[in-house]
Amino acid sequence: MIVVADSGSTSIDWRILEDDAPVRRVVSAGVNPVYQSVDEMERVFGDVLRQCAGAKGRLYFYGAGVVSERVTGAVREALSNVLPGFEVSVGSDLLAAAVASLGCRDGVAAILGTGSNSGLYLGGRIVRNIPAGGFILGDEGSGAWLGKRLLSDYIKGMLPEDLFSALKEESGPLDYAEIVENVYRSRMPSRYLASFSPFLKRHEEHEYVRLLLEDGFRTFMQRNVLGYGRKDLPLAVVGSVAVAYEDVLRSVASGFGIEVLGVEASAGDGLVRFYRNKDGI
């Protein structure tokens, strides 16, 4: 049995592969191992993986927040506690995006979802990564970045009047104290900020939203993708924000002379293809 997991802060896309059986797909709550304990992650993983209990095989887990040996070890411990009969491999969500969308081809891999990230992928490895920075120091163009800009303009009265009214109507009363509480004191501030992306999608034709999206993707290209100095390589992007605003993303990338090879909502399908070939299932 092979289990492949593509994990973000919001959700985990699980794929379970067995010989001569259809791929089973399960979507569970996400985890952020930077903030959550081994016990907390175990509870999330167990909701899905208990159906694999007693089996043996390999588990490939790729996740947001897998940024250090400490975090990698904590995730591996939680997974091994749930599935002791499995050989567990843990990598970053960025590596998942690269493997899924580029396979053995060189390129620049990127994520544009709740957060954003990018890496130079050569010879099957991420050889350079411009740090994402998180929703305070970076994550340009992500759902969290877009939500942060939207809420900042909202609380300062800088939204166009029609959009200001629409946000109040569609999101319920947005009290300043509530916004500050969610951004600065909640355990998942990125998830809260990114929750406003569907609002932006519904109003995508509004000039304010269009300019915001263009600014976000332009900033992402300038502060991340162009930093690798490899405009000769294709860019492959994974993430819900990339899919939702693919036309804007491609237009902005083209303005920088960057070829977008592909845009996918998640790495799951690509990882299944890769490991089916690699492990012969």
CSV table of N, CA and C in Angstrom, one decimal, residues 120-234:
chain,number,residue,atom,x,y,z
A,120,LEU,N,13.6,26.6,-6.9
A,120,LEU,CA,14.3,26.2,-8.1
A,120,LEU,C,14.5,24.7,-8.0
A,121,TYR,N,13.9,24.0,-9.0
A,121,TYR,CA,13.9,22.5,-9.0
A,121,TYR,C,14.8,22.0,-10.1
A,122,LEU,N,15.9,21.4,-9.7
A,122,LEU,CA,16.9,20.9,-10.7
A,122,LEU,C,17.3,19.5,-10.3
A,123,GLY,N,17.2,18.6,-11.3
A,123,GLY,CA,17.7,17.2,-11.0
A,123,GLY,C,16.8,16.5,-9.9
A,124,GLY,N,15.6,16.8,-9.8
A,124,GLY,CA,14.7,16.2,-8.9
A,124,GLY,C,14.8,16.7,-7.4
A,125,ARG,N,15.5,17.8,-7.3
A,125,ARG,CA,15.6,18.4,-5.9
A,125,ARG,C,15.4,19.9,-5.9
A,126,ILE,N,14.9,20.4,-4.8
A,126,ILE,CA,14.8,21.8,-4.6
A,126,ILE,C,16.2,22.3,-4.3
A,127,VAL,N,16.9,23.0,-5.2
A,127,VAL,CA,18.3,23.4,-4.9
A,127,VAL,C,18.4,24.8,-4.3
A,128,ARG,N,17.3,25.5,-4.5
A,128,ARG,CA,17.3,26.9,-3.9
A,128,ARG,C,15.9,27.3,-3.6
A,129,ASN,N,15.7,27.9,-2.4
A,129,ASN,CA,14.4,28.4,-2.0
A,129,ASN,C,14.5,29.8,-1.4
A,130,ILE,N,13.8,30.7,-2.1
A,130,ILE,CA,13.7,32.0,-1.5
A,130,ILE,C,12.6,31.9,-0.4
A,131,PRO,N,13.0,32.2,0.9
A,131,PRO,CA,12.0,31.9,2.0
A,131,PRO,C,10.7,32.6,1.8
A,132,ALA,N,9.6,31.9,2.1
A,132,ALA,CA,8.3,32.4,1.9
A,132,ALA,C,8.0,33.6,2.8
A,133,GLY,N,8.4,33.5,4.1
A,133,GLY,CA,8.3,34.6,5.0
A,133,GLY,C,7.0,34.6,5.8
A,134,GLY,N,6.0,33.8,5.4
A,134,GLY,CA,4.8,33.7,6.1
A,134,GLY,C,3.9,34.9,5.8
A,135,PHE,N,2.7,35.0,6.4
A,135,PHE,CA,1.7,36.0,6.0
A,135,PHE,C,2.1,37.4,6.5
A,136,ILE,N,3.1,37.5,7.4
A,136,ILE,CA,3.5,38.9,7.9
A,136,ILE,C,4.7,39.3,7.0
A,137,LEU,N,5.7,38.5,6.8
A,137,LEU,CA,6.9,38.9,6.1
A,137,LEU,C,6.9,38.5,4.6
A,138,GLY,N,5.9,37.8,4.1
A,138,GLY,CA,5.9,37.4,2.7
A,138,GLY,C,4.6,36.9,2.3
A,139,ASP,N,4.6,35.6,1.7
A,139,ASP,CA,3.4,35.0,1.2
A,139,ASP,C,2.7,35.9,0.1
A,140,GLU,N,3.5,36.6,-0.7
A,140,GLU,CA,3.0,37.4,-1.7
A,140,GLU,C,2.1,36.7,-2.6
A,141,GLY,N,0.9,37.3,-3.0
A,141,GLY,CA,0.0,36.8,-4.0
A,141,GLY,C,-0.9,35.7,-3.4
A,142,SER,N,-0.7,35.3,-2.2
A,142,SER,CA,-1.4,34.1,-1.6
A,142,SER,C,-2.8,34.6,-1.2
A,143,GLY,N,-3.7,33.6,-0.8
A,143,GLY,CA,-4.9,34.0,-0.2
A,143,GLY,C,-4.8,34.8,1.0
A,144,ALA,N,-3.8,34.5,1.9
A,144,ALA,CA,-3.6,35.3,3.1
A,144,ALA,C,-3.1,36.7,2.8
A,145,TRP,N,-2.3,36.8,1.8
A,145,TRP,CA,-1.8,38.2,1.4
A,145,TRP,C,-2.9,39.0,0.8
A,146,LEU,N,-3.8,38.4,0.0
A,146,LEU,CA,-4.9,39.1,-0.6
A,146,LEU,C,-5.9,39.5,0.5
A,147,GLY,N,-6.2,38.6,1.4
A,147,GLY,CA,-7.1,38.9,2.5
A,147,GLY,C,-6.6,40.0,3.4
A,148,LYS,N,-5.3,39.9,3.6
A,148,LYS,CA,-4.7,41.0,4.5
A,148,LYS,C,-4.8,42.3,3.9
A,149,ARG,N,-4.6,42.4,2.6
A,149,ARG,CA,-4.7,43.7,1.9
A,149,ARG,C,-6.2,44.2,1.9
A,150,LEU,N,-7.1,43.2,1.6
A,150,LEU,CA,-8.5,43.6,1.6
A,150,LEU,C,-8.9,44.1,3.0
A,151,LEU,N,-8.6,43.4,4.0
A,151,LEU,CA,-9.0,43.8,5.4
A,151,LEU,C,-8.4,45.1,5.8
A,152,SER,N,-7.1,45.3,5.4
A,152,SER,CA,-6.4,46.5,5.8
A,152,SER,C,-7.1,47.7,5.1
A,153,ASP,N,-7.5,47.6,3.9
A,153,ASP,CA,-8.2,48.7,3.2
A,153,ASP,C,-9.6,48.8,3.8
A,154,TYR,N,-10.2,47.7,4.2
A,154,TYR,CA,-11.6,47.8,4.8
A,154,TYR,C,-11.6,48.6,6.1
A,155,ILE,N,-10.6,48.3,7.0
A,155,ILE,CA,-10.6,48.9,8.3
A,155,ILE,C,-10.2,50.4,8.2
A,156,LYS,N,-9.5,50.7,7.2
A,156,LYS,CA,-9.0,52.1,7.0
A,156,LYS,C,-10.0,52.9,6.1
A,157,GLY,N,-11.1,52.3,5.7
A,157,GLY,CA,-12.1,53.0,4.9
A,157,GLY,C,-11.6,53.3,3.5
A,158,MET,N,-10.7,52.5,2.9
A,158,MET,CA,-10.1,52.7,1.6
A,158,MET,C,-10.7,51.8,0.5
A,159,LEU,N,-11.7,51.0,0.9
A,159,LEU,CA,-12.4,50.2,-0.2
A,159,LEU,C,-13.4,51.1,-0.9
A,160,PRO,N,-13.6,50.8,-2.2
A,160,PRO,CA,-14.6,51.5,-2.9
A,160,PRO,C,-16.0,51.3,-2.2
A,161,GLU,N,-16.8,52.2,-2.2
A,161,GLU,CA,-18.1,52.1,-1.4
A,161,GLU,C,-18.9,50.9,-1.7
A,162,ASP,N,-19.0,50.6,-3.0
A,162,ASP,CA,-19.9,49.4,-3.3
A,162,ASP,C,-19.2,48.1,-2.8
A,163,LEU,N,-17.9,48.0,-2.8
A,163,LEU,CA,-17.2,46.8,-2.4
A,163,LEU,C,-17.2,46.7,-0.8
A,164,PHE,N,-17.1,47.9,-0.2
A,164,PHE,CA,-17.2,48.0,1.3
A,164,PHE,C,-18.6,47.5,1.7
A,165,SER,N,-19.6,47.9,1.1
A,165,SER,CA,-21.0,47.4,1.4
A,165,SER,C,-21.2,46.0,1.2
A,166,ALA,N,-20.6,45.5,0.1
A,166,ALA,CA,-20.8,44.1,-0.3
A,166,ALA,C,-20.0,43.2,0.7
A,167,LEU,N,-18.9,43.6,1.2
A,167,LEU,CA,-18.1,42.8,2.1
A,167,LEU,C,-18.9,42.7,3.5
A,168,LYS,N,-19.4,43.8,3.9
A,168,LYS,CA,-20.2,43.8,5.1
A,168,LYS,C,-21.4,42.9,5.0
A,169,GLU,N,-22.1,43.0,3.8
A,169,GLU,CA,-23.3,42.2,3.6
A,169,GLU,C,-23.0,40.7,3.5
A,170,GLU,N,-21.9,40.3,2.8
A,170,GLU,CA,-21.6,38.9,2.5
A,170,GLU,C,-20.8,38.2,3.6
A,171,SER,N,-20.1,39.0,4.4
A,171,SER,CA,-19.3,38.4,5.5
A,171,SER,C,-19.8,38.6,6.9
A,172,GLY,N,-21.0,39.3,6.9
A,172,GLY,CA,-21.5,39.6,8.3
A,172,GLY,C,-20.8,40.8,8.9
A,173,PRO,N,-21.2,41.2,10.0
A,173,PRO,CA,-20.6,42.4,10.6
A,173,PRO,C,-19.1,42.1,10.9
A,174,LEU,N,-18.3,43.0,10.3
A,174,LEU,CA,-16.8,42.8,10.5
A,174,LEU,C,-16.3,43.9,11.5
A,175,ASP,N,-16.3,43.5,12.7
A,175,ASP,CA,-15.9,44.5,13.8
A,175,ASP,C,-14.4,44.5,13.8
A,176,TYR,N,-13.9,45.8,14.0
A,176,TYR,CA,-12.4,45.9,14.0
A,176,TYR,C,-11.8,45.1,15.1
A,177,ALA,N,-12.4,45.0,16.3
A,177,ALA,CA,-11.8,44.2,17.4
A,177,ALA,C,-11.8,42.7,17.0
A,178,GLU,N,-12.8,42.3,16.3
A,178,GLU,CA,-12.9,40.9,15.8
A,178,GLU,C,-11.8,40.6,14.8
A,179,ILE,N,-11.6,41.5,13.9
A,179,ILE,CA,-10.5,41.3,12.9
A,179,ILE,C,-9.2,41.2,13.6
A,180,VAL,N,-8.9,42.1,14.5
A,180,VAL,CA,-7.6,42.1,15.2
A,180,VAL,C,-7.4,40.8,16.0
A,181,GLU,N,-8.5,40.4,16.6
A,181,GLU,CA,-8.5,39.1,17.4
A,181,GLU,C,-8.1,37.9,16.5
A,182,ASN,N,-8.7,37.9,15.4
A,182,ASN,CA,-8.5,36.7,14.4
A,182,ASN,C,-7.1,36.8,13.8
A,183,VAL,N,-6.6,38.0,13.6
A,183,VAL,CA,-5.3,38.1,12.9
A,183,VAL,C,-4.1,37.9,13.9
A,184,TYR,N,-4.3,38.4,15.1
A,184,TYR,CA,-3.1,38.5,16.0
A,184,TYR,C,-3.2,37.5,17.1
A,185,ARG,N,-4.4,36.9,17.4
A,185,ARG,CA,-4.5,36.0,18.5
A,185,ARG,C,-5.0,34.6,18.2
A,186,SER,N,-5.5,34.4,17.0
A,186,SER,CA,-6.0,33.1,16.7
A,186,SER,C,-4.8,32.2,16.3
A,187,ARG,N,-5.1,30.9,16.3
A,187,ARG,CA,-4.0,29.9,16.1
A,187,ARG,C,-3.7,29.8,14.6
A,188,MET,N,-4.7,30.1,13.7
A,188,MET,CA,-4.6,30.0,12.3
A,188,MET,C,-4.9,31.3,11.6
A,189,PRO,N,-4.1,32.3,11.8
A,189,PRO,CA,-4.4,33.6,11.2
A,189,PRO,C,-4.4,33.6,9.6
A,190,SER,N,-3.5,32.8,9.1
A,190,SER,CA,-3.4,32.7,7.6
A,190,SER,C,-4.7,32.1,7.0
A,191,ARG,N,-5.3,31.1,7.7
A,191,ARG,CA,-6.5,30.5,7.3
A,191,ARG,C,-7.6,31.6,7.3
A,192,TYR,N,-7.7,32.4,8.4
A,192,TYR,CA,-8.7,33.4,8.5
A,192,TYR,C,-8.6,34.4,7.4
A,193,LEU,N,-7.4,34.9,7.1
A,193,LEU,CA,-7.2,35.9,6.1
A,193,LEU,C,-7.5,35.3,4.7
A,194,ALA,N,-7.1,34.1,4.4
A,194,ALA,CA,-7.4,33.5,3.1
A,194,ALA,C,-8.9,33.2,2.9
A,195,SER,N,-9.7,33.2,4.0
A,195,SER,CA,-11.1,32.9,3.9
A,195,SER,C,-11.8,34.0,3.1
A,196,PHE,N,-11.2,35.1,2.9
A,196,PHE,CA,-11.8,36.2,2.1
A,196,PHE,C,-11.6,36.1,0.6
A,197,SER,N,-10.8,35.0,0.2
A,197,SER,CA,-10.5,34.9,-1.2
A,197,SER,C,-11.8,34.6,-2.0
A,198,PRO,N,-12.7,33.8,-1.5
A,198,PRO,CA,-14.0,33.5,-2.2
A,198,PRO,C,-14.8,34.8,-2.5
A,199,PHE,N,-14.7,35.8,-1.5
A,199,PHE,CA,-15.3,37.1,-1.8
A,199,PHE,C,-14.7,37.8,-2.9
A,200,LEU,N,-13.4,37.8,-3.0
A,200,LEU,CA,-12.7,38.4,-4.1
A,200,LEU,C,-13.0,37.7,-5.4
A,201,LYS,N,-13.2,36.4,-5.4
A,201,LYS,CA,-13.5,35.7,-6.6
A,201,LYS,C,-14.9,36.1,-7.1
A,202,ARG,N,-15.8,36.3,-6.2
A,202,ARG,CA,-17.2,36.7,-6.6
A,202,ARG,C,-17.2,38.1,-7.2
A,203,HIS,N,-16.2,38.9,-6.9
A,203,HIS,CA,-16.2,40.3,-7.3
A,203,HIS,C,-14.9,40.5,-8.2
A,204,GLU,N,-14.5,39.4,-8.9
A,204,GLU,CA,-13.3,39.5,-9.7
A,204,GLU,C,-13.3,40.6,-10.8
A,205,GLU,N,-14.5,40.9,-11.3
A,205,GLU,CA,-14.5,41.9,-12.4
A,205,GLU,C,-14.5,43.3,-11.9
A,206,HIS,N,-14.5,43.5,-10.6
A,206,HIS,CA,-14.4,44.8,-10.0
A,206,HIS,C,-13.0,45.4,-10.2
A,207,GLU,N,-12.9,46.6,-10.6
A,207,GLU,CA,-11.5,47.2,-10.9
A,207,GLU,C,-10.6,47.1,-9.7
A,208,TYR,N,-11.1,47.3,-8.5
A,208,TYR,CA,-10.3,47.2,-7.3
A,208,TYR,C,-9.7,45.8,-7.2
A,209,VAL,N,-10.6,44.8,-7.3
A,209,VAL,CA,-10.1,43.4,-7.2
A,209,VAL,C,-9.1,43.0,-8.2
A,210,ARG,N,-9.4,43.4,-9.5
A,210,ARG,CA,-8.5,43.1,-10.6
A,210,ARG,C,-7.1,43.7,-10.3
A,211,LEU,N,-7.1,44.9,-9.9
A,211,LEU,CA,-5.8,45.6,-9.6
A,211,LEU,C,-5.1,44.9,-8.4
A,212,LEU,N,-5.9,44.5,-7.4
A,212,LEU,CA,-5.3,43.8,-6.2
A,212,LEU,C,-4.6,42.5,-6.7
A,213,LEU,N,-5.3,41.7,-7.5
A,213,LEU,CA,-4.8,40.5,-8.0
A,213,LEU,C,-3.5,40.7,-8.8
A,214,GLU,N,-3.6,41.6,-9.7
A,214,GLU,CA,-2.4,41.9,-10.5
A,214,GLU,C,-1.2,42.3,-9.6
A,215,ASP,N,-1.5,43.2,-8.6
A,215,ASP,CA,-0.4,43.6,-7.7
A,215,ASP,C,0.2,42.4,-6.9
A,216,GLY,N,-0.7,41.5,-6.5
A,216,GLY,CA,-0.3,40.4,-5.7
A,216,GLY,C,0.6,39.5,-6.5
A,217,PHE,N,0.2,39.1,-7.7
A,217,PHE,CA,1.0,38.2,-8.6
A,217,PHE,C,2.2,38.9,-9.1
A,218,ARG,N,2.2,40.2,-9.4
A,218,ARG,CA,3.4,40.9,-9.8
A,218,ARG,C,4.4,40.9,-8.7
A,219,THR,N,3.9,41.2,-7.5
A,219,THR,CA,4.9,41.2,-6.3
A,219,THR,C,5.4,39.8,-6.1
A,220,PHE,N,4.6,38.8,-6.3
A,220,PHE,CA,5.1,37.4,-6.1
A,220,PHE,C,6.2,37.1,-7.1
A,221,MET,N,6.0,37.5,-8.4
A,221,MET,CA,7.0,37.3,-9.4
A,221,MET,C,8.3,38.0,-9.1
A,222,GLN,N,8.2,39.3,-8.7
A,222,GLN,CA,9.3,40.1,-8.5
A,222,GLN,C,10.2,39.7,-7.3
A,223,ARG,N,9.5,39.3,-6.2
A,223,ARG,CA,10.2,39.0,-4.9
A,223,ARG,C,10.5,37.5,-4.8
A,224,ASN,N,10.0,36.7,-5.7
A,224,ASN,CA,10.3,35.3,-5.6
A,224,ASN,C,10.8,34.7,-6.9
A,225,VAL,N,10.0,34.5,-7.9
A,225,VAL,CA,10.3,33.8,-9.1
A,225,VAL,C,11.5,34.4,-9.8
A,226,LEU,N,11.6,35.7,-10.0
A,226,LEU,CA,12.7,36.4,-10.7
A,226,LEU,C,14.0,36.2,-9.9
A,227,GLY,N,13.9,36.0,-8.6
A,227,GLY,CA,15.1,35.9,-7.8
A,227,GLY,C,16.0,34.7,-8.2
A,228,TYR,N,15.5,33.7,-8.9
A,228,TYR,CA,16.3,32.6,-9.3
A,228,TYR,C,17.1,32.8,-10.5
A,229,GLY,N,16.8,33.9,-11.3
A,229,GLY,CA,17.6,34.2,-12.5
A,229,GLY,C,17.5,33.2,-13.5
A,230,ARG,N,16.3,32.5,-13.6
A,230,ARG,CA,16.2,31.4,-14.6
A,230,ARG,C,14.9,31.5,-15.4
A,231,LYS,N,14.8,32.6,-16.1
A,231,LYS,CA,13.6,32.9,-16.9
A,231,LYS,C,13.5,31.9,-18.1
A,232,ASP,N,14.6,31.1,-18.3
A,232,ASP,CA,14.7,30.1,-19.3
A,232,ASP,C,13.9,28.9,-19.0
A,233,LEU,N,13.6,28.7,-17.7
A,233,LEU,CA,12.9,27.5,-17.2
A,233,LEU,C,11.4,27.8,-17.0
A,234,PRO,N,10.6,26.8,-17.2
A,234,PRO,CA,9.1,27.0,-17.0
A,234,PRO,C,8.7,27.1,-15.6
